[in-house]
Short mmCIF file of C-alpha atoms and ligand atoms in Angstrom, two decimals:
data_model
loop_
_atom_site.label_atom_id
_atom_site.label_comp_id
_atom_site.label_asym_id
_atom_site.label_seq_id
_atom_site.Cartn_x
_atom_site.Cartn_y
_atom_site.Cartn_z
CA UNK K 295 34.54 1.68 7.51
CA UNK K 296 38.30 2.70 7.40
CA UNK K 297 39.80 5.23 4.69
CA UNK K 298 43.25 6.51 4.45
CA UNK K 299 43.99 10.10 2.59
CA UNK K 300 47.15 10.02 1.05
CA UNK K 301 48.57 13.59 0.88
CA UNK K 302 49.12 16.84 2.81
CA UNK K 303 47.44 19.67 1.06
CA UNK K 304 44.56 21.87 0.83
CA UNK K 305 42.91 18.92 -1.58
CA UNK K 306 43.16 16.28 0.75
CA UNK K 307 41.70 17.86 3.69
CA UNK K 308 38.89 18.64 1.63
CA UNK K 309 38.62 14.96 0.57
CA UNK K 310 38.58 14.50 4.27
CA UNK K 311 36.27 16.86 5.25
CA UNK K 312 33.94 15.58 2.60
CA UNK K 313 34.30 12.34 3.44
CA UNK K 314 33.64 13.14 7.25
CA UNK K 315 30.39 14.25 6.23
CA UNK K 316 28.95 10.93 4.75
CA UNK K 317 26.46 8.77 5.89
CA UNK K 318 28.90 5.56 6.27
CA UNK K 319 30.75 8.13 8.98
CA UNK K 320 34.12 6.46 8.17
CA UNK K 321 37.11 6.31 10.52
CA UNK K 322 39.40 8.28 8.74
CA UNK K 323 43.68 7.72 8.52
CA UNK K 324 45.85 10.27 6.54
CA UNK K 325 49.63 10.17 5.84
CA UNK K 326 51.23 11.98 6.03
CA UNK K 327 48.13 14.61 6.68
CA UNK K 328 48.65 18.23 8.16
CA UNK K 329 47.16 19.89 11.54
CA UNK K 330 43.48 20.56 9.53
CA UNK K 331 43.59 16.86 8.85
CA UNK K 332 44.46 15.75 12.23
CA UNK K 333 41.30 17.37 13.19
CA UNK K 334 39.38 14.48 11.31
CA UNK K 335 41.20 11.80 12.36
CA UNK K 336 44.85 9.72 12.77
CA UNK K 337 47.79 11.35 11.21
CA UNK K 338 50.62 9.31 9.95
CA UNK K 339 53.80 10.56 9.85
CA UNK K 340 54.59 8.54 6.22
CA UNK K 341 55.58 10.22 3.43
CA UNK K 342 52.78 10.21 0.40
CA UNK K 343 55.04 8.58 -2.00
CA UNK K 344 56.59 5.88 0.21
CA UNK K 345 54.74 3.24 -1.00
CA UNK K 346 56.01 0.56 1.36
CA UNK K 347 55.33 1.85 4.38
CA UNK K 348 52.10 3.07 3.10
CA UNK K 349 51.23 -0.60 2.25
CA UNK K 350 52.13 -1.70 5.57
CA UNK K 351 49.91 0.55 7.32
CA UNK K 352 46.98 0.16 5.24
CA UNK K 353 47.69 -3.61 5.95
CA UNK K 354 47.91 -2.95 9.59
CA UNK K 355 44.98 -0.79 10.03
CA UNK K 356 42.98 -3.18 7.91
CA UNK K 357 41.31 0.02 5.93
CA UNK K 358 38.43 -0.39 3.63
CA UNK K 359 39.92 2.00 0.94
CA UNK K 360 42.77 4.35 0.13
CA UNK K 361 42.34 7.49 -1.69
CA UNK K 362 45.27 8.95 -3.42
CA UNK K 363 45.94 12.91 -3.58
CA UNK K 364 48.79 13.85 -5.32
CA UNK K 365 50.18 12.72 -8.54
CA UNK K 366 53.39 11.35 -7.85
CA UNK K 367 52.59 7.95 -5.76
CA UNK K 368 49.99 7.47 -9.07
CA UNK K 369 52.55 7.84 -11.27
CA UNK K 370 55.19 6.24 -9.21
CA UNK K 371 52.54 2.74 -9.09
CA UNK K 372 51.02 2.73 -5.89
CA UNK K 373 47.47 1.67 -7.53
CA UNK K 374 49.77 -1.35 -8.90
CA UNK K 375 51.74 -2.41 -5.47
CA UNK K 376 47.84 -2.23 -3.41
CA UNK K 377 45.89 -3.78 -5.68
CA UNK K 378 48.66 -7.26 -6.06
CA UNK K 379 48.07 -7.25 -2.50
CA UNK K 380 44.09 -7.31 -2.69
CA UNK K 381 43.51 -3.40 -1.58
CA UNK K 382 40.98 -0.94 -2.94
CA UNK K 383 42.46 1.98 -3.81
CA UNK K 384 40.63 4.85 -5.84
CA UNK K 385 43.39 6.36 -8.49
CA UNK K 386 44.90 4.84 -12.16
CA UNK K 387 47.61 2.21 -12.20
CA UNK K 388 51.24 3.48 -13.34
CA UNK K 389 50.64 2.61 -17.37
CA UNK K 390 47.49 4.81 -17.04
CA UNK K 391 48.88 7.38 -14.72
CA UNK K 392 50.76 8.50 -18.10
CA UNK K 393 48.33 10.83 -19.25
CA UNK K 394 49.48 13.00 -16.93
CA UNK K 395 53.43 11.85 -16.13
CA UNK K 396 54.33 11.85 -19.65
CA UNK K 397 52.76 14.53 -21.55
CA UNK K 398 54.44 13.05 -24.76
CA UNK K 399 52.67 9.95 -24.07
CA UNK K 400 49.49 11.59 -23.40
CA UNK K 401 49.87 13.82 -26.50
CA UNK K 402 50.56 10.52 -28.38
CA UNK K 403 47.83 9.32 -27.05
CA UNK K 404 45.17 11.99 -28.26
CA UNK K 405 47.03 12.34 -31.58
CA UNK K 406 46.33 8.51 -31.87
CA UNK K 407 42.64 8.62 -30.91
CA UNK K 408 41.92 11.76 -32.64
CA UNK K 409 41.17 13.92 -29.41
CA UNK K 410 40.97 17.51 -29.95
CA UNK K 411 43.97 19.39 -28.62
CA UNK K 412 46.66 21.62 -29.67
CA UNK K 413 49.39 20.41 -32.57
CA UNK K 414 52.61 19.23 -31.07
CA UNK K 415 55.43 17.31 -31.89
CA UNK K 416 57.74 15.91 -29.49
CA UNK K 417 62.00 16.60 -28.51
CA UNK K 418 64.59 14.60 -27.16
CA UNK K 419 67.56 16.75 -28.62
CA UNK K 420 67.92 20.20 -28.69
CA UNK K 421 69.17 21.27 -32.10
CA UNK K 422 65.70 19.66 -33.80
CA UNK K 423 63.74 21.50 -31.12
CA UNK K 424 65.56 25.08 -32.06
CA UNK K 425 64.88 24.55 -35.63
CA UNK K 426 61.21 23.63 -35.36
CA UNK K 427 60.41 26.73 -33.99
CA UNK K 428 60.91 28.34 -37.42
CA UNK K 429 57.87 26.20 -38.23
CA UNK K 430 55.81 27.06 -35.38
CA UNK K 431 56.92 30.76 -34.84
CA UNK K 432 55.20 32.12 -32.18
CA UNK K 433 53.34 32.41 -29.84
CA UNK K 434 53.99 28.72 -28.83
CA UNK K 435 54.13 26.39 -25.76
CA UNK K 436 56.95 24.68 -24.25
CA UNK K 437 56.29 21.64 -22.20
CA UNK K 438 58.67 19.46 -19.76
CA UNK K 439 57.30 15.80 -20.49
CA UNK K 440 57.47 14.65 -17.48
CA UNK K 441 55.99 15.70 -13.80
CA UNK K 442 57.52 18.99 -13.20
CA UNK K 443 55.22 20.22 -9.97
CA UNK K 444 53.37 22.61 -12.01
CA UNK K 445 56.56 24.27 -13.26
CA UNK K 446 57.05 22.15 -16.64
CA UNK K 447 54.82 24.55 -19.53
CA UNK K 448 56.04 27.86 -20.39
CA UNK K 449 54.06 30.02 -22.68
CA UNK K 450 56.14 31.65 -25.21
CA UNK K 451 55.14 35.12 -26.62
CA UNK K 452 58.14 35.41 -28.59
CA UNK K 453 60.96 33.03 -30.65
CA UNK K 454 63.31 34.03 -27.92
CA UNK K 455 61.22 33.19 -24.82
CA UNK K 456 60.95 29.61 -26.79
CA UNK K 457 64.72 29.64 -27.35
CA UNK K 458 65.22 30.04 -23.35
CA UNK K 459 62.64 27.69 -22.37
CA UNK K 460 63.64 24.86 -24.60
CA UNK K 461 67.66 25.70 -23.81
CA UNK K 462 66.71 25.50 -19.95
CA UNK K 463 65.10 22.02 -20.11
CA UNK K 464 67.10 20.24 -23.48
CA UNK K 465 70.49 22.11 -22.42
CA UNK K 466 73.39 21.79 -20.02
CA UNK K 467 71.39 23.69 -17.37
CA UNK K 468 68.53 20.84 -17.61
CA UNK K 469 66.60 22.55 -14.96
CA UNK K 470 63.64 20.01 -14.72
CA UNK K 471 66.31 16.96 -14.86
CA UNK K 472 64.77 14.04 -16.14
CA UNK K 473 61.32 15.34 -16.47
CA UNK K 474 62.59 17.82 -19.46
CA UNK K 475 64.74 15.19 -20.92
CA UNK K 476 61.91 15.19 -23.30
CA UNK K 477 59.91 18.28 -24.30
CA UNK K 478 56.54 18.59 -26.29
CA UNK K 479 56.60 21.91 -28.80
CA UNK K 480 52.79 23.07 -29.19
CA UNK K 481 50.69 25.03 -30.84
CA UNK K 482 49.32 28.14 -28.61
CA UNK K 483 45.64 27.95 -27.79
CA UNK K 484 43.57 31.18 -27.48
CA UNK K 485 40.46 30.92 -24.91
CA UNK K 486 39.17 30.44 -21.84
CA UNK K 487 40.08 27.28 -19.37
CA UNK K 488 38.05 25.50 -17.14
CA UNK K 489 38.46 21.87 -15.60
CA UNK K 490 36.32 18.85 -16.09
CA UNK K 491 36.35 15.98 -13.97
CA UNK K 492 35.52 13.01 -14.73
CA UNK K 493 35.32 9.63 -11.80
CA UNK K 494 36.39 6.33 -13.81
CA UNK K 495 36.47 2.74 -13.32
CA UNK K 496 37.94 1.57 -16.24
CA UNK K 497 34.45 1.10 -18.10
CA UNK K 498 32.03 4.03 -16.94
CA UNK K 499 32.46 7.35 -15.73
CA UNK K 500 30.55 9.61 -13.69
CA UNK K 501 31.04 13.62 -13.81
CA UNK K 502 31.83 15.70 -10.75
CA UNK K 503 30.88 19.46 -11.01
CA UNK K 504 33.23 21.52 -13.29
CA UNK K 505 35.59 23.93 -12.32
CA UNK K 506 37.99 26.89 -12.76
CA UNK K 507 41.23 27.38 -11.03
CA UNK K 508 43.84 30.85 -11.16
CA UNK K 509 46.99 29.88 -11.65
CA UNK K 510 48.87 33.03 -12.15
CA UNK K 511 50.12 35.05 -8.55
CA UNK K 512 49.09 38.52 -9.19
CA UNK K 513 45.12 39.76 -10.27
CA UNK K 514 44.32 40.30 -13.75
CA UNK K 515 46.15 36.34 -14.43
CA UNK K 516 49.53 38.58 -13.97
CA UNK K 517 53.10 37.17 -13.10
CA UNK K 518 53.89 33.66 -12.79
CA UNK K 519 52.47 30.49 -12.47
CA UNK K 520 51.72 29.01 -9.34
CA UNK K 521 49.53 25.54 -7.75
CA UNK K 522 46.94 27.25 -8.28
CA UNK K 523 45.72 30.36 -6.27
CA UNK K 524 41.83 30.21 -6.43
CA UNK K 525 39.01 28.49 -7.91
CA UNK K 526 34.97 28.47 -8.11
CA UNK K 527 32.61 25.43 -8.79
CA UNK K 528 30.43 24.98 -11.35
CA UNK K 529 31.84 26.91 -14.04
CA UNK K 530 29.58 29.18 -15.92
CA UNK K 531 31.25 28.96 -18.35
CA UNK K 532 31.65 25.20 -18.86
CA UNK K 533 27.65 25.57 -20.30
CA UNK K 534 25.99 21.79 -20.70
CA UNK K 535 26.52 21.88 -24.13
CA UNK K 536 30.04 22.32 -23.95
CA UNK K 537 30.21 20.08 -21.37
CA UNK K 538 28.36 17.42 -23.73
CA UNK K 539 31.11 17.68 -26.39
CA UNK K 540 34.11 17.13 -23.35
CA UNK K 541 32.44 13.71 -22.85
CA UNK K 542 31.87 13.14 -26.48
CA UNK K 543 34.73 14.15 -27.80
CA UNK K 544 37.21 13.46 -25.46
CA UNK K 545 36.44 11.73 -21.89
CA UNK K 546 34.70 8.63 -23.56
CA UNK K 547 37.32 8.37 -26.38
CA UNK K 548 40.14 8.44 -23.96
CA UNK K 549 38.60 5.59 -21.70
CA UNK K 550 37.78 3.66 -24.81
CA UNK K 551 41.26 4.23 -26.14
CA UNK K 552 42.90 2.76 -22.59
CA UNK K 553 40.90 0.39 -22.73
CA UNK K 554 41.96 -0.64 -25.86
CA UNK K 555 45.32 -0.35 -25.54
CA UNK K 556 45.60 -1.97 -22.44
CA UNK K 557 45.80 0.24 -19.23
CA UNK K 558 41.93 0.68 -18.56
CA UNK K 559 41.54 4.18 -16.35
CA UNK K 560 40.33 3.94 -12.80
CA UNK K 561 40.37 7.34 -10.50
CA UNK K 562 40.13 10.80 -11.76
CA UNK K 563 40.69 11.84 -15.12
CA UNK K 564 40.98 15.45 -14.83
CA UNK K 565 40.28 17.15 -18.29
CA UNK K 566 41.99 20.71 -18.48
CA UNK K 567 39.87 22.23 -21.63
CA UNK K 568 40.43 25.41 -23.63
CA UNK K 569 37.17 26.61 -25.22
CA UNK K 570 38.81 27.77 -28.29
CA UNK K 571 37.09 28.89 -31.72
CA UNK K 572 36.85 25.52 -32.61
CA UNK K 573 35.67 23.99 -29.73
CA UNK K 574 37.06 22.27 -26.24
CA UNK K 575 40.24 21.41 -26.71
CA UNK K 576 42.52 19.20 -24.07
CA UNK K 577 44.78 21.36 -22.39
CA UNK K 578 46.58 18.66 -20.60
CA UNK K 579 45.56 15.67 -18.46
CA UNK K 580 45.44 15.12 -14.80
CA UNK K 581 45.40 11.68 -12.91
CA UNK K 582 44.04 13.24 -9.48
CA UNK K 583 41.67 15.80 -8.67
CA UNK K 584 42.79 19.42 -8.45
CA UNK K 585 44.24 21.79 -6.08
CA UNK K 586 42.95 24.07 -5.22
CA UNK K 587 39.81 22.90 -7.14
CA UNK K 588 38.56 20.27 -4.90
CA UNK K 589 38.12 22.70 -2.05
CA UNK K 590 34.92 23.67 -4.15
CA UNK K 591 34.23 20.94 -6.40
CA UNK K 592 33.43 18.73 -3.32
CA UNK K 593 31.03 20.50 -1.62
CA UNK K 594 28.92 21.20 -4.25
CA UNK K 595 28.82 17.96 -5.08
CA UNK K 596 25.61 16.52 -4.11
CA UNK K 597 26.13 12.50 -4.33
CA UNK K 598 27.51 10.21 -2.38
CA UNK K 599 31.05 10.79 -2.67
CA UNK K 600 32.48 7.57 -0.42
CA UNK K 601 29.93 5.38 -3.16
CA UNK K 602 31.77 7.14 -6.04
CA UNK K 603 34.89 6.32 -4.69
CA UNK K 604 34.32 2.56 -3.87
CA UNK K 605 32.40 2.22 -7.18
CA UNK K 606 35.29 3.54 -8.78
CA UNK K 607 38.21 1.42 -7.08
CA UNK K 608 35.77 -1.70 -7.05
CA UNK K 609 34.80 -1.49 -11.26
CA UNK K 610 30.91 -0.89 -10.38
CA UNK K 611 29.99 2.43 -11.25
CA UNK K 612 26.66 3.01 -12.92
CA UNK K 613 26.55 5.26 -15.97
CA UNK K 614 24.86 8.61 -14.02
CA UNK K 615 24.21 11.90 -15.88
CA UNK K 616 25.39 15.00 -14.02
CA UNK K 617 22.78 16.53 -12.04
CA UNK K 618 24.03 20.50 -12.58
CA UNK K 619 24.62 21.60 -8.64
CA UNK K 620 22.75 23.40 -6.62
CA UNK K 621 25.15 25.58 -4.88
CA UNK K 622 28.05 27.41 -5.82
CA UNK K 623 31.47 27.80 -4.07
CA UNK K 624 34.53 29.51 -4.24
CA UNK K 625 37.77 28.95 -2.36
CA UNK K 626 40.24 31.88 -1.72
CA UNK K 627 44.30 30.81 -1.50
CA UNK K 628 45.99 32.23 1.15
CA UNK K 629 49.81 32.24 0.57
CA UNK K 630 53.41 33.11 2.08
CA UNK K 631 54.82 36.04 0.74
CA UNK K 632 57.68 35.66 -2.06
CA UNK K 633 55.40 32.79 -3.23
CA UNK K 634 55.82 30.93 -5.86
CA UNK K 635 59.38 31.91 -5.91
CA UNK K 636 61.09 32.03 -2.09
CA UNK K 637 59.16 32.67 1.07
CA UNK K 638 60.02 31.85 5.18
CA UNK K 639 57.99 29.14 6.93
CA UNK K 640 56.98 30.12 10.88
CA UNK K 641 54.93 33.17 10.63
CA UNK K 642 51.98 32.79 13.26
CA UNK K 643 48.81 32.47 11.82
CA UNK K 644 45.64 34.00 13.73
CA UNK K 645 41.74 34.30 13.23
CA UNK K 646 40.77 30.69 11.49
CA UNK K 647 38.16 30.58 14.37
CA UNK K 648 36.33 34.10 13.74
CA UNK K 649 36.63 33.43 9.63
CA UNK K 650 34.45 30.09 10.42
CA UNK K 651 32.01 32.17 11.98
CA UNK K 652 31.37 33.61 8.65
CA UNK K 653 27.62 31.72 7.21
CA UNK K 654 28.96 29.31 4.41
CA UNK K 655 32.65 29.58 5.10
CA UNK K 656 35.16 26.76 5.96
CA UNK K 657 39.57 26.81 5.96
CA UNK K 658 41.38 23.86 4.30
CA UNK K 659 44.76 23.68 5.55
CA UNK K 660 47.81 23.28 3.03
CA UNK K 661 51.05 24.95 4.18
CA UNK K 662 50.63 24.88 8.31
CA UNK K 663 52.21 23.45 11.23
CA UNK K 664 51.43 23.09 14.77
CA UNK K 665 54.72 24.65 16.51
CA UNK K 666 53.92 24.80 20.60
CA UNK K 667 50.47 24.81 20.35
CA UNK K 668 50.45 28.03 17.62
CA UNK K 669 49.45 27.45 14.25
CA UNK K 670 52.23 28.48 11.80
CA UNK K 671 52.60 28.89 8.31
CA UNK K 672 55.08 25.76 6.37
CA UNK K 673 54.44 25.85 2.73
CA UNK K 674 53.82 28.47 -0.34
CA UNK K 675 50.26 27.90 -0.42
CA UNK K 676 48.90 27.90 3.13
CA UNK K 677 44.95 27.74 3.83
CA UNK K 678 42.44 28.12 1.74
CA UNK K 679 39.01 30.03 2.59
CA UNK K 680 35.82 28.47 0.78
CA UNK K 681 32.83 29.91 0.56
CA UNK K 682 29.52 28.33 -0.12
CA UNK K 683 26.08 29.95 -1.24
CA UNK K 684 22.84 29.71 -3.50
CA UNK K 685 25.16 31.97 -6.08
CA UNK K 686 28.71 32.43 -6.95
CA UNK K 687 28.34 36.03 -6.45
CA UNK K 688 27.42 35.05 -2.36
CA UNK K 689 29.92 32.69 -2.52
CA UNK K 690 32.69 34.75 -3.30
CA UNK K 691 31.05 37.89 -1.16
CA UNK K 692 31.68 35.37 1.47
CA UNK K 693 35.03 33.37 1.41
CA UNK K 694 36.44 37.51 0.90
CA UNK K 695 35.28 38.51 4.40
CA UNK K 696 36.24 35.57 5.94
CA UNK K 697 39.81 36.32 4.30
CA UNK K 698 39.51 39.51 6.65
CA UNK K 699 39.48 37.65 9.35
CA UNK K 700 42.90 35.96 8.86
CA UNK K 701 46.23 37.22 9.44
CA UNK K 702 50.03 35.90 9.13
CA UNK K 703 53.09 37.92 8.31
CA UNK K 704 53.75 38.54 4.11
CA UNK K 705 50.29 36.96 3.29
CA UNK K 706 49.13 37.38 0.03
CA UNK K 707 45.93 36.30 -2.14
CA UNK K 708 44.23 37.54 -5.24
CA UNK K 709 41.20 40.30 -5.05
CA UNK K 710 39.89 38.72 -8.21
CA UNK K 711 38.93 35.45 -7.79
CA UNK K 712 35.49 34.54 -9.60
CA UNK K 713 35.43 37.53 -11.80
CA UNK K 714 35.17 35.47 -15.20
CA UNK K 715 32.54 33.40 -13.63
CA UNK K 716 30.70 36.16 -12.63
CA UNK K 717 31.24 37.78 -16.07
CA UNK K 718 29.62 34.48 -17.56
CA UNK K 719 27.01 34.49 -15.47
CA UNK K 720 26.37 38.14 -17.31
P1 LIG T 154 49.78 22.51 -18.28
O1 LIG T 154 50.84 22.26 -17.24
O2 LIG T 154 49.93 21.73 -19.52
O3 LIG T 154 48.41 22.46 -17.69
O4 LIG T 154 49.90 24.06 -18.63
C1 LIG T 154 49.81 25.06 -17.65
C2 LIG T 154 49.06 26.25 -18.17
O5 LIG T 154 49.72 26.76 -19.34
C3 LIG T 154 47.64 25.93 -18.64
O6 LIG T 154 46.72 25.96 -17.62
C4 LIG T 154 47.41 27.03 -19.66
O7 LIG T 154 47.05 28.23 -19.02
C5 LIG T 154 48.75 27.21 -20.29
N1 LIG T 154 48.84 26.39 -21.51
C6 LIG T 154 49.31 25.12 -21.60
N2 LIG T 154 49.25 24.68 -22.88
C7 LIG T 154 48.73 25.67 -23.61
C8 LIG T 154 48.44 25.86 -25.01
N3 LIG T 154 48.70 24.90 -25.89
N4 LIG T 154 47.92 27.04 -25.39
C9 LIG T 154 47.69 28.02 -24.50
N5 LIG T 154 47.95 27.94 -23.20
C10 LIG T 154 48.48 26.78 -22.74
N1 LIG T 155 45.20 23.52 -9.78
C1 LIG T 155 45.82 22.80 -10.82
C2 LIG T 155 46.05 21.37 -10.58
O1 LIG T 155 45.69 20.82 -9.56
O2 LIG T 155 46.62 20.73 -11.45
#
């Protein structure tokens, strides 16, 4: 069996390491891949969103089934363009790959269906947007529509933060182009996040193991937001009966909804939740798994992850309750200094090999390069140092010391990774 990865991040060489690990041991093809890839199989040197050439490989190489990392070949159609041709492809066509390239569809959307989430209402000009803040006040969430790497929602403590962020997408300045054309105003939610991740095939869906991902750079959720700069799977405090009402409320809704309207969901419908007062409430949708969540979602979870994926792309899966996991893990970011703002590429980057040593840790690779033989650093978000255990606490104990072992000029990472969990856990 053949599989391509699409992608060249810390996700997809965790798709690829889990995938390596399967029964079926499947040849395995990434594009364009990075140097912790290429230790798994064929590296491509295709960009993820050039859909033509990516056709004509997968054509060429005859594979079995292409999985999809990032967002923007989902949203750009690549699910359309491989399955005209006959392919299987795990990941949502372009109509469906809305609910998470147009958050004012996929606001629409819930509004329509009656899915809990925050009150919005939805910009194309600025003047209107100004004036609705009187009605809001604050604090209150400004959102780019469109894909905006991560970048596109700015919570607003105060009317003027709102003024700035609205005047920086709807104004002259227009700093997210075309994705801010249009901007969603919404209410502020107080709680506490987590992710829930649900495997589709249009009909049926099948849970992988919750999770919860950092976003902000500095300890304590201080200073901007970043990719994401940490995570731990399951999440404590994602408790079964929460998770009960995700699926209730909102993951079976939505696939009945697309149904109904026309784009039926295939892939990964990532469900960002606040648990609020009132309940879960939909943060915002995802049409791909997470980064760095799926450095710890994946190997705790205990099925057969190549059978999801075909059932998926193929419109077979079977209706499976989540069997809670086992295991716990908990994946450390390791990034350039500067990051997310700007930060030099080259720094050498020493001690992967004594970190593995380490019993339960592995490194996914995000931001690295092979320059002359040397591993150096070529991205924001660099590797990422899991750790697995019997207990989060382990977990954690261990992806820090094999942090210790690792080294590369300006790195940075947050000391707090796992605390709410742990704080859950009580
Ligand atoms: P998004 O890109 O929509 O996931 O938003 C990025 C982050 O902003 C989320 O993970 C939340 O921490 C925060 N956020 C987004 N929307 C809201 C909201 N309505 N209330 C509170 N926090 C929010
Ligand atoms: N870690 C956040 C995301 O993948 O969207």
């Amino acid at each position: 069996m053949k599989i391509l990865v699409l992608g060249s991040g810390g996700r997809e060489h965790a798709i690829g390491i889990k995938l390596s690990q399967s029964p079926q041991k499947p040849t395995l093809l990434f594009a364009p891949g990075n140097p912790g890839m290429a230790e798994l199989g064929i590296c491509h040197p295709i960009a993820a969103d050039d859909i033509s050439a990516l056709l004509q490989l997968a054509k060429k190489e005859a594979v079995d089934l292409t999985v999809v990392g990032p967002e923007v070949p989902l949203v750009k159609g690549i699910v359309d363009v491989f399955r005209a041709e006959g392919l299987l492809i795990f990941g949502p066509t372009k109509d469906a790959a809305r609910l998470e390239g147009s958050k004012a569809f996929s606001k629409a959307f819930m509004a329509r269906h009656k899915i809990p989430t925050a009150a919005f209402e939805t910009f194309h000009e600025l003047k209107p947007a100004l004036a609705f803040l009187d009605k809001t006040g604050a604090p209150v969430v400004v959102k780019a529509s469109g894909l905006a790497a991560g970048k596109g929602a700015v919570v607003c403590q105060t009317l003027d933060e709102a003024r700035t962020a609205i005047e920086s997408m709807l104004g002259p300045n227009a700093i997210f182009g075309e994705a801010g054309s249009e901007v969603v105003i919404e209410e502020f939610m107080a709680g506490e996040e987590a992710s829930v991740f649900a495997v589709c095939d249009g009909k049926n869906y099948a849970l992988l193991p919750t999770a919860q991902d950092h976003k902000r750079i500095f300890d304590g959720d201080m200073g901007p937001n970043t990719g994401g700069m940490g995570a731990y799977s399951p999440a404590p405090l994602m408790t079964a009966e929460l998770l009960e009402r995700v699926c209730k409320e909102t993951i079976e809704p939505t696939l009945e909804g697309m149904h109904a309207e026309g784009y039926p969901y295939h892939g990964v419908l990532y469900v960002g939740i606040m648990v609020t007062a009132q309940g879960p409430k939909v943060v915002e949708f995802n049409c791909r798994l997470g980064d760095p969540e799926t450095q710890v979602v994946l190997p705790v979870y205990e099925g057969n992850f190549i059978e999801l994926l075909m059932a998926s792309a193929a419109e077979r899966l079977s209706k499976a309750p989540l069997e809670t996991p086992q295991r716990s893990a908990a994946v450390v970011v390791l990034a350039s200094g500067g990051y997310p703002g700007e930060y030099q590429n080259g720094f050498s980057i020493t001690g992967l090999a004594e970190a593995e040593t380490v019993a339960g840790v592995h490194v996914t690779h995000a931001g690295t390069k092979s320059k002359d033989g040397t591993l150096v650093t070529a991205g924001g978000r660099v590797l990422g140092v899991i750790g697995e255990a019997d207990t989060l606490a382990v977990a954690l104990k261990a992806a820090y010391e094999g942090v210790g072992h690792i080294h590369f000029e300006g790195m940075q990472y947050r000391q707090d990774i796992g605390q709410r969990g742990l704080k859950a856990l009580g």
